[in-house]
Short mmCIF file of C-alpha atoms (C1' of nucleotides) in Angstrom, two decimals:
data_model
loop_
_atom_site.label_atom_id
_atom_site.label_comp_id
_atom_site.label_asym_id
_atom_site.label_seq_id
_atom_site.Cartn_x
_atom_site.Cartn_y
_atom_site.Cartn_z
CA MET S 1 65.05 8.79 43.25
CA ALA S 2 63.23 8.19 40.16
CA ALA S 3 65.40 5.09 40.40
CA LYS S 4 63.35 3.22 42.70
CA SER S 5 61.90 0.86 39.84
CA GLU S 6 65.22 0.70 38.23
CA GLN S 7 66.74 -0.60 41.25
CA THR S 8 64.47 -3.49 41.39
CA ARG S 9 65.04 -4.32 37.89
CA GLN S 10 68.91 -4.24 38.45
CA LEU S 11 68.38 -6.32 41.47
CA VAL S 12 66.47 -9.04 39.64
CA ALA S 13 68.92 -8.98 36.77
CA ASN S 14 72.02 -9.12 38.92
CA VAL S 15 70.67 -12.02 41.01
CA ALA S 16 69.68 -13.94 37.92
CA LEU S 17 72.98 -13.51 36.30
CA LYS S 18 74.72 -14.39 39.42
CA MET S 19 72.57 -17.47 39.69
CA PHE S 20 73.24 -18.48 35.96
CA ARG S 21 76.87 -18.17 36.64
CA GLU S 22 76.67 -20.32 39.68
CA ILE S 23 74.08 -23.02 39.40
CA GLY S 24 73.34 -23.06 35.66
CA PHE S 25 70.17 -22.21 33.83
CA GLU S 26 67.80 -24.93 34.70
CA LYS S 27 68.49 -24.92 38.56
CA THR S 28 67.95 -20.97 38.24
CA THR S 29 64.18 -21.06 38.53
CA MET S 30 62.16 -18.01 38.33
CA ARG S 31 60.86 -18.78 41.86
CA ALA S 32 64.51 -19.14 43.04
CA ILE S 33 65.46 -15.81 41.38
CA ALA S 34 62.37 -13.97 43.11
CA GLN S 35 63.08 -15.71 46.50
CA GLU S 36 66.84 -14.67 46.44
CA ALA S 37 66.10 -11.02 45.26
CA GLY S 38 63.31 -10.80 48.12
CA VAL S 39 60.51 -10.02 45.68
CA SER S 40 57.58 -11.87 44.23
CA VAL S 41 57.46 -14.13 41.12
CA GLY S 42 54.95 -11.79 39.50
CA ASN S 43 57.21 -8.79 40.29
CA ALA S 44 60.02 -10.33 38.33
CA TYR S 45 57.73 -11.02 35.28
CA TYR S 46 56.87 -7.18 35.70
CA TYR S 47 60.35 -6.22 34.58
CA PHE S 48 61.25 -9.32 32.33
CA ALA S 49 58.49 -10.84 30.25
CA SER S 50 60.27 -14.15 30.09
CA LYS S 51 63.27 -16.13 31.56
CA ASP S 52 64.50 -15.48 28.02
CA GLU S 53 64.74 -11.69 28.60
CA LEU S 54 67.00 -12.57 31.60
CA VAL S 55 69.07 -14.28 29.15
CA GLN S 56 69.06 -11.42 26.85
CA GLU S 57 70.22 -9.29 29.66
CA LEU S 58 73.19 -11.42 29.75
CA TYR S 59 73.87 -11.51 26.15
CA ILE S 60 73.90 -7.92 26.21
CA GLN S 61 76.38 -7.64 29.13
CA VAL S 62 78.77 -10.03 27.64
CA GLN S 63 78.56 -8.38 24.39
CA ASP S 64 79.50 -4.87 25.76
CA GLU S 65 82.46 -6.45 27.63
CA HIS S 66 83.61 -7.99 24.65
CA ALA S 67 83.61 -4.76 22.70
CA THR S 68 85.83 -3.22 25.44
CA MET S 69 88.10 -6.18 25.80
CA ALA S 70 88.55 -6.48 22.00
CA ALA S 71 89.31 -2.92 21.36
CA GLN S 72 91.99 -3.07 24.11
CA ALA S 73 93.41 -6.38 22.73
CA LEU S 74 93.64 -4.86 18.93
CA GLU S 75 95.85 -1.98 20.24
CA GLY S 76 99.17 -2.29 18.59
CA VAL S 77 98.44 -5.56 16.62
CA GLN S 78 98.88 -4.86 12.77
CA ASP S 79 98.61 -8.23 10.95
CA LEU S 80 95.21 -9.72 10.18
CA ALA S 81 95.98 -13.04 12.00
CA GLY S 82 97.07 -11.25 15.14
CA ARG S 83 93.93 -8.99 15.16
CA LEU S 84 91.58 -11.93 14.51
CA LYS S 85 93.28 -13.94 17.31
CA ALA S 86 92.71 -10.84 19.63
CA VAL S 87 89.11 -10.56 18.79
CA LEU S 88 88.22 -14.27 18.99
CA HIS S 89 90.23 -14.91 22.21
CA SER S 90 88.68 -12.18 23.96
CA GLY S 91 85.45 -13.35 23.13
CA ILE S 92 86.04 -16.66 24.65
CA ASP S 93 87.85 -14.89 27.74
CA VAL S 94 84.32 -12.87 28.32
CA MET S 95 82.12 -15.98 27.72
CA ALA S 96 84.16 -18.23 30.06
CA PRO S 97 82.43 -17.82 33.38
CA TYR S 98 79.24 -19.14 31.59
CA HIS S 99 80.50 -22.13 29.98
CA GLN S 100 78.36 -24.63 31.56
CA PHE S 101 75.52 -22.23 30.90
CA GLY S 102 76.51 -22.23 27.22
CA SER S 103 74.26 -24.95 25.79
CA ASP S 104 71.28 -23.66 27.23
CA PHE S 105 72.14 -20.35 25.97
CA ILE S 106 72.56 -21.24 22.73
CA ALA S 107 69.39 -23.52 22.71
CA THR S 108 67.57 -20.55 23.98
CA ALA S 109 69.19 -18.36 21.30
CA ILE S 110 68.63 -20.54 18.27
CA ARG S 111 64.95 -20.22 18.56
CA PRO S 112 63.83 -17.57 16.08
CA THR S 113 61.14 -16.10 18.51
CA SER S 114 63.75 -15.65 21.12
CA PRO S 115 64.85 -12.14 21.93
CA VAL S 116 68.40 -13.48 22.26
CA ASN S 117 68.30 -14.83 18.80
CA PRO S 118 71.66 -13.25 17.14
CA PHE S 119 70.02 -12.92 13.82
CA GLY S 120 66.56 -11.55 15.34
CA GLU S 121 65.01 -8.20 15.58
CA ALA S 122 65.35 -7.71 19.29
CA SER S 123 69.23 -8.20 19.32
CA THR S 124 70.09 -5.97 16.30
CA ALA S 125 71.99 -3.72 18.43
CA ALA S 126 74.12 -6.37 19.98
CA ARG S 127 74.73 -7.86 16.72
CA GLU S 128 75.73 -4.46 15.31
CA ALA S 129 77.95 -3.86 18.15
CA SER S 130 79.60 -7.43 17.51
CA LEU S 131 79.89 -6.83 13.68
CA ALA S 132 81.73 -3.57 14.45
CA ILE S 133 84.22 -5.44 16.26
CA PHE S 134 85.08 -7.54 13.29
CA ARG S 135 84.96 -4.35 10.96
CA SER S 136 87.45 -2.68 13.11
CA ALA S 137 89.58 -6.01 13.08
CA VAL S 138 89.62 -6.03 9.21
CA GLU S 139 90.00 -2.34 8.53
CA GLY S 140 92.83 -1.89 10.92
CA SER S 141 94.88 -4.55 9.60
CA SER S 142 98.08 -3.86 7.58
CA PRO S 143 98.91 -5.27 5.27
CA ALA S 144 95.40 -4.12 3.99
CA VAL S 145 92.80 -6.84 3.01
CA ALA S 146 92.06 -7.00 -0.74
CA LYS S 147 89.74 -4.23 -1.30
CA LYS S 148 86.96 -6.35 -3.04
CA LEU S 149 86.76 -8.62 0.18
CA ARG S 150 86.74 -5.77 2.67
CA GLY S 151 82.95 -4.89 2.43
CA ASP S 152 81.63 -8.57 3.17
CA LEU S 153 84.55 -10.02 5.37
CA PRO S 154 83.42 -8.62 8.65
CA GLU S 155 80.08 -10.13 8.23
CA LEU S 156 81.70 -13.54 7.10
CA LEU S 157 83.90 -13.43 10.28
CA TRP S 158 81.26 -12.79 12.53
CA LEU S 159 79.24 -15.64 11.17
CA ALA S 160 82.63 -17.78 11.62
CA TYR S 161 82.65 -16.44 15.23
CA MET S 162 79.30 -17.83 15.68
CA GLY S 163 80.77 -21.01 14.57
CA VAL S 164 83.68 -20.76 17.15
CA ALA S 165 81.29 -20.04 19.69
CA LEU S 166 79.24 -23.30 19.06
CA PHE S 167 82.46 -25.21 18.95
CA TRP S 168 83.29 -23.66 22.31
CA VAL S 169 79.87 -24.79 23.96
CA TYR S 170 80.69 -28.34 23.09
CA ASP S 171 84.37 -28.08 24.11
CA ARG S 172 84.79 -30.20 27.23
CA SER S 173 88.61 -29.78 27.20
CA GLU S 174 89.90 -28.07 30.39
CA GLY S 175 89.71 -24.52 30.00
CA GLN S 176 88.29 -25.14 26.63
CA ARG S 177 91.96 -25.51 25.30
CA ARG S 178 90.78 -26.95 22.11
CA THR S 179 88.72 -23.98 21.03
CA ARG S 180 92.11 -21.87 21.90
CA LYS S 181 93.94 -24.32 19.66
CA LEU S 182 91.26 -23.91 16.79
CA ILE S 183 91.56 -19.98 16.84
CA ASP S 184 95.40 -20.04 17.00
CA GLY S 185 95.37 -22.39 14.05
CA ALA S 186 92.43 -21.07 12.18
CA ALA S 187 93.26 -17.14 12.38
CA PRO S 188 96.51 -17.30 10.47
CA LEU S 189 94.96 -19.62 8.03
CA VAL S 190 92.19 -17.38 7.14
CA ALA S 191 94.71 -14.55 6.77
CA ARG S 192 96.99 -16.80 4.49
CA GLY S 193 93.91 -17.93 2.44
CA LEU S 194 92.69 -14.43 1.94
CA SER S 195 96.09 -13.41 0.57
CA LEU S 196 95.50 -16.12 -2.31
CA ALA S 197 93.07 -13.75 -3.91
CA LYS S 198 95.64 -12.36 -5.92
CA ILE S 199 96.17 -15.66 -7.92
CA PRO S 200 93.92 -15.19 -10.84
CA GLY S 201 92.30 -18.81 -10.75
CA VAL S 202 91.65 -18.17 -6.97
CA SER S 203 90.65 -14.78 -7.46
CA LYS S 204 87.62 -16.12 -9.75
CA VAL S 205 86.32 -18.47 -7.14
CA PHE S 206 86.52 -15.75 -4.49
CA ASP S 207 84.47 -13.64 -6.68
CA ASP S 208 81.72 -16.16 -7.23
CA VAL S 209 81.77 -16.90 -3.48
CA LEU S 210 80.90 -13.22 -2.94
CA GLY S 211 78.41 -13.17 -5.50
CA LEU S 212 76.51 -16.23 -3.92
CA VAL S 213 76.67 -14.40 -0.50
CA ARG S 214 75.18 -11.29 -1.81
CA ARG S 215 72.52 -13.15 -4.13
CA VAL S 216 71.35 -15.38 -0.94
CA LYS S 217 71.66 -12.61 1.53
CA GLU S 218 69.27 -10.34 -0.62
CA ASP S 219 66.92 -13.10 -1.64
CA SER S 220 66.82 -11.87 -5.34
CA MET W 1 52.00 -61.79 18.80
CA ALA W 2 54.80 -60.76 20.92
CA ALA W 3 54.30 -57.61 19.24
CA LYS W 4 51.35 -56.25 21.57
CA SER W 5 53.94 -53.89 23.33
CA GLU W 6 55.63 -53.06 20.26
CA GLN W 7 52.34 -51.97 18.77
CA THR W 8 51.52 -49.57 21.54
CA ARG W 9 54.96 -47.95 21.07
CA GLN W 10 54.45 -47.61 17.32
CA LEU W 11 51.09 -46.09 17.88
CA VAL W 12 52.41 -43.60 20.21
CA ALA W 13 55.11 -42.63 17.95
CA ASN W 14 53.03 -42.29 14.80
CA VAL W 15 50.54 -40.19 16.58
CA ALA W 16 53.13 -37.94 17.79
CA LEU W 17 54.89 -37.60 14.53
CA LYS W 18 51.59 -36.71 12.65
CA MET W 19 50.91 -34.08 15.39
CA PHE W 20 54.41 -32.62 15.11
CA ARG W 21 53.89 -32.05 11.46
CA GLU W 22 50.45 -30.84 11.66
CA ILE W 23 50.27 -28.67 14.75
CA GLY W 24 53.94 -28.21 15.79
CA PHE W 25 56.11 -28.95 18.46
CA GLU W 26 54.72 -26.87 21.21
CA LYS W 27 51.12 -27.54 20.79
CA THR W 28 51.72 -31.38 20.48
CA THR W 29 51.69 -31.90 24.28
CA MET W 30 52.40 -35.33 25.87
CA ARG W 31 48.78 -35.22 27.17
CA ALA W 32 47.38 -34.69 23.66
CA ILE W 33 49.46 -37.23 22.25
CA ALA W 34 48.18 -39.65 24.89
CA GLN W 35 44.64 -38.91 24.42
CA GLU W 36 44.91 -39.02 20.55
CA ALA W 37 46.70 -42.35 21.13
CA GLY W 38 44.10 -43.41 23.42
CA VAL W 39 46.52 -44.35 26.01
CA SER W 40 47.48 -42.64 29.44
CA VAL W 41 50.18 -40.25 29.88
CA GLY W 42 52.26 -42.47 32.03
CA ASN W 43 51.99 -44.96 29.27
CA ALA W 44 53.59 -42.98 26.65
CA TYR W 45 56.66 -42.40 29.05
CA TYR W 46 56.82 -46.05 29.56
CA TYR W 47 58.09 -46.20 25.72
CA PHE W 48 59.53 -42.79 25.49
CA ALA W 49 61.42 -41.45 28.39
CA SER W 50 60.97 -37.79 27.25
CA LYS W 51 59.53 -35.63 24.85
CA ASP W 52 62.76 -35.46 23.18
CA GLU W 53 62.97 -39.16 22.48
CA LEU W 54 59.85 -38.80 20.39
CA VAL W 55 61.87 -36.01 18.42
CA GLN W 56 64.81 -38.58 18.12
CA GLU W 57 62.19 -41.07 16.58
CA LEU W 58 61.45 -38.32 14.00
CA TYR W 59 65.21 -37.67 13.41
CA ILE W 60 65.86 -41.30 12.94
CA GLN W 61 63.14 -41.61 10.33
CA VAL W 62 64.04 -38.47 8.45
CA GLN W 63 67.73 -39.65 8.24
CA ASP W 64 66.47 -43.22 6.90
CA GLU W 65 64.24 -41.45 4.22
CA HIS W 66 67.26 -39.26 3.29
CA ALA W 67 69.61 -42.17 2.81
CA THR W 68 67.11 -43.76 0.59
CA MET W 69 66.41 -40.62 -1.42
CA ALA W 70 70.05 -39.42 -1.95
CA ALA W 71 71.08 -42.90 -3.06
CA GLN W 72 68.45 -42.79 -5.70
CA ALA W 73 69.17 -39.28 -6.78
CA LEU W 74 73.06 -39.92 -7.12
CA GLU W 75 72.50 -42.65 -9.64
CA GLY W 76 73.99 -41.71 -12.85
CA VAL W 77 75.58 -38.25 -11.70
CA GLN W 78 79.09 -38.25 -11.97
CA ASP W 79 80.52 -34.69 -11.24
CA LEU W 80 81.06 -33.64 -7.58
CA ALA W 81 78.94 -30.63 -7.98
CA GLY W 82 76.09 -32.43 -9.28
CA ARG W 83 76.58 -35.25 -6.44
CA LEU W 84 76.48 -32.63 -3.70
CA LYS W 85 73.52 -30.92 -5.09
CA ALA W 86 71.75 -34.36 -5.19
CA VAL W 87 72.38 -35.12 -1.53
CA LEU W 88 71.65 -31.63 -0.31
CA HIS W 89 68.40 -31.21 -2.17
CA SER W 90 67.28 -34.54 -1.14
CA GLY W 91 67.85 -33.77 2.54
CA ILE W 92 65.89 -30.50 2.31
CA ASP W 93 63.09 -32.50 0.50
CA VAL W 94 62.83 -34.93 3.37
CA MET W 95 62.72 -32.23 6.14
CA ALA W 96 60.27 -30.03 4.13
CA PRO W 97 57.11 -31.44 5.84
CA TYR W 98 58.76 -30.42 9.30
CA HIS W 99 59.80 -26.90 8.43
CA GLN W 100 57.68 -25.06 10.87
CA PHE W 101 58.63 -27.59 13.50
CA GLY W 102 62.51 -26.99 12.61
CA SER W 103 63.67 -24.49 15.19
CA ASP W 104 62.15 -26.36 17.96
CA PHE W 105 64.01 -29.47 16.64
CA ILE W 106 67.17 -27.61 16.33
CA ALA W 107 66.61 -26.08 19.68
CA THR W 108 66.23 -29.63 21.27
CA ALA W 109 69.03 -31.20 19.12
CA ILE W 110 71.57 -28.58 19.98
CA ARG W 111 71.63 -29.42 23.68
CA PRO W 112 74.37 -31.82 24.40
CA THR W 113 72.35 -33.94 26.82
CA SER W 114 69.50 -34.47 24.13
CA PRO W 115 69.25 -37.85 22.52
CA VAL W 116 69.09 -35.80 19.27
CA ASN W 117 72.19 -34.13 19.38
CA PRO W 118 73.92 -35.02 16.01
CA PHE W 119 77.20 -34.90 17.80
CA GLY W 120 76.03 -37.02 20.64
CA GLU W 121 76.11 -40.53 21.71
CA ALA W 122 72.77 -41.52 21.25
CA SER W 123 72.65 -40.47 17.66
CA THR W 124 75.92 -42.15 16.70
CA ALA W 125 73.99 -44.52 14.25
CA ALA W 126 72.11 -41.77 12.55
CA ARG W 127 75.44 -39.73 12.24
CA GLU W 128 77.29 -42.55 10.83
CA ALA W 129 74.28 -43.15 8.16
CA SER W 130 74.36 -39.62 7.25
CA LEU W 131 77.99 -39.48 7.04
CA ALA W 132 77.85 -42.48 4.69
CA ILE W 133 76.00 -40.55 2.30
CA PHE W 134 78.45 -37.97 2.03
CA ARG W 135 81.39 -40.63 1.76
CA SER W 136 79.27 -42.16 -1.33
CA ALA W 137 78.84 -38.63 -2.89
CA VAL W 138 82.74 -38.11 -2.71
CA GLU W 139 83.80 -41.42 -3.65
CA GLY W 140 81.70 -41.91 -6.48
CA SER W 141 82.42 -38.68 -8.25
CA SER W 142 84.60 -38.35 -11.37
CA PRO W 143 86.83 -36.68 -11.79
CA ALA W 144 87.76 -37.96 -8.67
CA VAL W 145 88.71 -35.73 -5.77
CA ALA W 146 92.37 -35.26 -4.71
CA LYS W 147 93.32 -38.27 -2.94
CA LYS W 148 94.62 -36.25 0.22
CA LEU W 149 91.29 -34.59 0.71
CA ARG W 150 89.19 -37.70 -0.02
CA GLY W 151 89.47 -38.88 3.87
CA ASP W 152 88.21 -35.80 5.61
CA LEU W 153 86.01 -34.30 3.02
CA PRO W 154 82.79 -36.37 3.92
CA GLU W 155 82.94 -35.20 7.36
CA LEU W 156 83.78 -31.70 6.47
CA LEU W 157 80.64 -31.58 3.98
CA TRP W 158 78.42 -33.26 6.65
CA LEU W 159 79.55 -30.40 8.91
CA ALA W 160 78.40 -27.92 5.98
CA TYR W 161 75.37 -29.67 5.64
CA MET W 162 74.47 -29.02 9.26
CA GLY W 163 75.08 -25.30 8.45
CA VAL W 164 72.76 -25.68 5.46
CA ALA W 165 70.32 -27.31 7.68
CA LEU W 166 70.49 -24.38 10.07
CA PHE W 167 69.96 -21.82 7.15
CA TRP W 168 67.10 -23.75 6.05
CA VAL W 169 65.33 -23.49 9.46
CA TYR W 170 65.67 -19.54 9.31
CA ASP W 171 64.55 -19.76 5.54
CA ARG W 172 61.31 -17.88 5.70
CA SER W 173 61.00 -17.61 1.67
CA GLU W 174 58.26 -19.53 0.21
CA GLY W 175 59.32 -23.32 -0.32
CA GLN W 176 62.86 -22.25 1.23
CA ARG W 177 63.71 -21.04 -2.18
CA ARG W 178 66.71 -19.29 -0.81
CA THR W 179 68.15 -22.61 0.49
CA ARG W 180 67.68 -24.08 -2.73
CA LYS W 181 69.62 -21.27 -4.25
CA LEU W 182 72.32 -21.51 -1.63
CA ILE W 183 72.58 -25.18 -2.52
CA ASP W 184 72.69 -24.59 -6.14
CA GLY W 185 75.24 -21.92 -5.94
CA ALA W 186 77.54 -23.36 -3.37
CA ALA W 187 77.85 -27.08 -4.71
CA PRO W 188 79.41 -26.12 -7.93
CA LEU W 189 81.93 -23.46 -5.93
CA VAL W 190 83.00 -26.27 -3.72
CA ALA W 191 83.68 -28.42 -6.43
CA ARG W 192 85.67 -25.79 -8.09
CA GLY W 193 87.50 -24.72 -5.02
CA LEU W 194 88.64 -28.14 -4.37
CA SER W 195 90.04 -28.43 -7.99
CA LEU W 196 92.22 -25.55 -6.86
CA ALA W 197 94.19 -28.04 -4.74
CA LYS W 198 96.62 -28.48 -7.77
CA ILE W 199 98.02 -25.00 -7.45
CA PRO W 200 101.17 -25.15 -5.33
CA GLY W 201 100.41 -22.13 -3.34
CA VAL W 202 96.87 -23.16 -2.56
CA SER W 203 97.74 -26.64 -1.89
CA LYS W 204 99.85 -25.69 1.07
CA VAL W 205 97.00 -23.75 2.51
CA PHE W 206 94.87 -26.89 2.06
CA ASP W 207 97.45 -29.09 3.86
CA ASP W 208 97.47 -26.82 6.74
CA VAL W 209 93.66 -26.68 6.89
CA LEU W 210 93.46 -30.60 7.03
CA GLY W 211 96.17 -30.51 9.59
CA LEU W 212 94.31 -28.21 11.65
CA VAL W 213 91.22 -30.14 11.54
CA ARG W 214 92.86 -33.20 12.50
CA ARG W 215 94.80 -31.77 15.35
CA VAL W 216 91.89 -30.05 16.72
CA LYS W 217 89.66 -33.00 16.40
CA GLU W 218 91.89 -35.35 18.01
CA ASP W 219 92.66 -32.86 20.89
CA SER W 220 96.22 -33.48 20.72
"C1'" DA M 1 43.56 -74.55 37.19
"C1'" DC M 2 46.93 -72.15 40.07
"C1'" DT M 3 51.06 -69.25 40.88
"C1'" DC M 4 54.05 -65.63 40.65
"C1'" DA M 5 57.11 -63.07 38.33
"C1'" DT M 6 57.49 -60.00 34.71
"C1'" DC M 7 55.66 -56.82 31.59
"C1'" DC M 8 51.96 -52.85 30.88
"C1'" DT M 9 48.90 -49.30 32.29
"C1'" DT M 10 46.88 -45.91 35.08
"C1'" DG M 11 46.19 -41.19 37.02
"C1'" DA M 12 47.35 -38.23 40.73
"C1'" DA M 13 51.08 -35.38 42.03
"C1'" DC M 14 55.32 -32.33 41.65
"C1'" DA M 15 57.93 -28.49 39.97
"C1'" DC M 16 58.36 -25.53 36.28
"C1'" DG M 17 57.33 -21.03 33.34
"C1'" DT M 18 53.74 -17.97 32.85
"C1'" DT M 19 49.59 -15.08 33.55
"C1'" DC M 20 46.40 -12.06 35.87
"C1'" DA M 21 42.92 -9.70 38.92
"C1'" DA M 22 43.56 -7.52 42.90
"C1'" DA M 23 45.89 -5.00 46.36
"C1'" DA M 24 49.63 -1.84 47.74
"C1'" DT M 25 52.40 1.90 46.88
"C1'" DT M 26 54.12 6.14 44.84
"C1'" DC M 27 53.75 10.72 43.25
"C1'" DG M 28 52.07 14.84 40.87
"C1'" DA M 29 48.24 18.11 41.46
"C1'" DT M 30 45.51 20.67 44.39
"C1'" DA T 1 47.41 17.21 53.88
"C1'" DT T 2 44.20 14.85 50.40
"C1'" DC T 3 42.94 13.00 46.24
"C1'" DG T 4 43.28 10.13 42.28
"C1'" DA T 5 45.67 7.96 38.63
"C1'" DA T 6 49.65 5.72 37.48
"C1'" DT T 7 53.06 2.49 38.83
"C1'" DT T 8 54.68 -1.36 41.43
"C1'" DT T 9 53.94 -5.64 43.83
"C1'" DT T 10 51.53 -9.83 45.30
"C1'" DG T 11 50.07 -14.81 45.33
"C1'" DA T 12 47.14 -17.83 43.62
"C1'" DA T 13 46.10 -20.43 39.29
"C1'" DC T 14 46.90 -22.40 34.67
"C1'" DG T 15 49.10 -25.87 31.48
"C1'" DT T 16 53.36 -27.99 30.61
"C1'" DG T 17 56.86 -31.95 30.84
"C1'" DT T 18 57.83 -35.66 34.15
"C1'" DT T 19 57.71 -39.22 38.07
"C1'" DC T 20 55.89 -42.79 40.59
"C1'" DA T 21 53.36 -45.76 43.65
"C1'" DA T 22 49.86 -48.91 42.65
"C1'" DG T 23 47.12 -52.05 40.18
"C1'" DG T 24 46.09 -54.98 35.98
"C1'" DA T 25 47.15 -58.08 32.45
"C1'" DT T 26 50.22 -61.72 30.79
"C1'" DG T 27 52.54 -66.07 30.14
"C1'" DA T 28 55.76 -69.77 31.81
"C1'" DG T 29 56.08 -73.67 34.84
"C1'" DT T 30 53.62 -76.82 37.61
#
DNA sequence: ACTCATCCTTGAACACGTTCAAAATTCGAT
DNA sequence: ATCGAATTTTGAACGTGTTCAAGGATGAGT
């Protein structure tokens, strides 16, 4: 049983996540987690260097679940609008139990030094996994997305997804109805907007947008 | 001199803002502010209910300065792209001294309960002032923006500005060069994109976007 | 000059996240 | 079984934001 240590780690993580869900971020103090898990405060810190790292644990778990659910929801859906909806809705579904926790999570995540920061070093794996979902949504769609857009689109959609998540955090409507409405409205619009790439005048603007994105991204 | 009280308040605020600029958010402890200002900790709390309210003081001041500088930078500039650049660049200019402070500010601001939250109750005035800047940028431009866009555009641009501010916070390039580049590239693109509203196929998509924005906003 | 209600100011105290030296436990090697 | 090093666990202590009962200052009405 080399897993004695891992057992304690999991115990602390599980207790923490459960408390996050049930009583929120602020009321879930490190002392409360330790007490509930039956360990000392210092021991919790032996496994998680900060409260933020417990949030990261949650982030990773949510991300994993999203990947699974999205893959399932994408099955048999061909058109881009439908595929976008599938990915976005499943994302919201997975996050739902943590809605009250959302703003604290984002306040944590937005700090560049936080391990949970979606743009940061520490969550490279989670971000890649999330990006892969959008890549699959784009690549598997038919009719196919214009070739010149195909490369950058997943990243832009992922960025838009961050925006949707932000909207969701602030969404006080019951069951976050408004976010659902936003997704249902925006997904077909994005698909239709992209199909305009064929129009010459529009095509040029698209090119410039992509050019700008690349230039800013690479800090040339 | 009914201003004895106001004097203390200003003293605390000024010391706090100076320390925010010079040593950052975390190192500027309430105890340090009190000591530097020569008052007790409790006294600082008599005027500002929380550290967040001191951040709000900063937010309001930055917003005020932005309004002044933007109005000045808009003088004599006719085209929308130029006017957008003027507003965005002056915004970045005003925030520049607080760049290292940026992420802490945003982490504070993003919390729905925070007085600094740009969407929240407590900063209605500051938000309106900021919106007014964009309204003036849009309304004063010539050639004029398509009539059907004129109503919602300022709000959308303000939202985009929030995005630019977020980008700026993460921008580690010297002098935030990349943000400048983003502004210079995006402003003409937005202007050109909007001019596409004349094309029938595009016009329809624009209509739908506006429709969606209105529907989601009003939570119908 | 005196009163008293209102406004200011104080500093000790609380709960929090986090740290750390020390103690307890585990486990492979003998 | 025993030793010793590595791993795991403990709880007191630190500095933080924040609260609050207590006291001090102020000023209008007499």
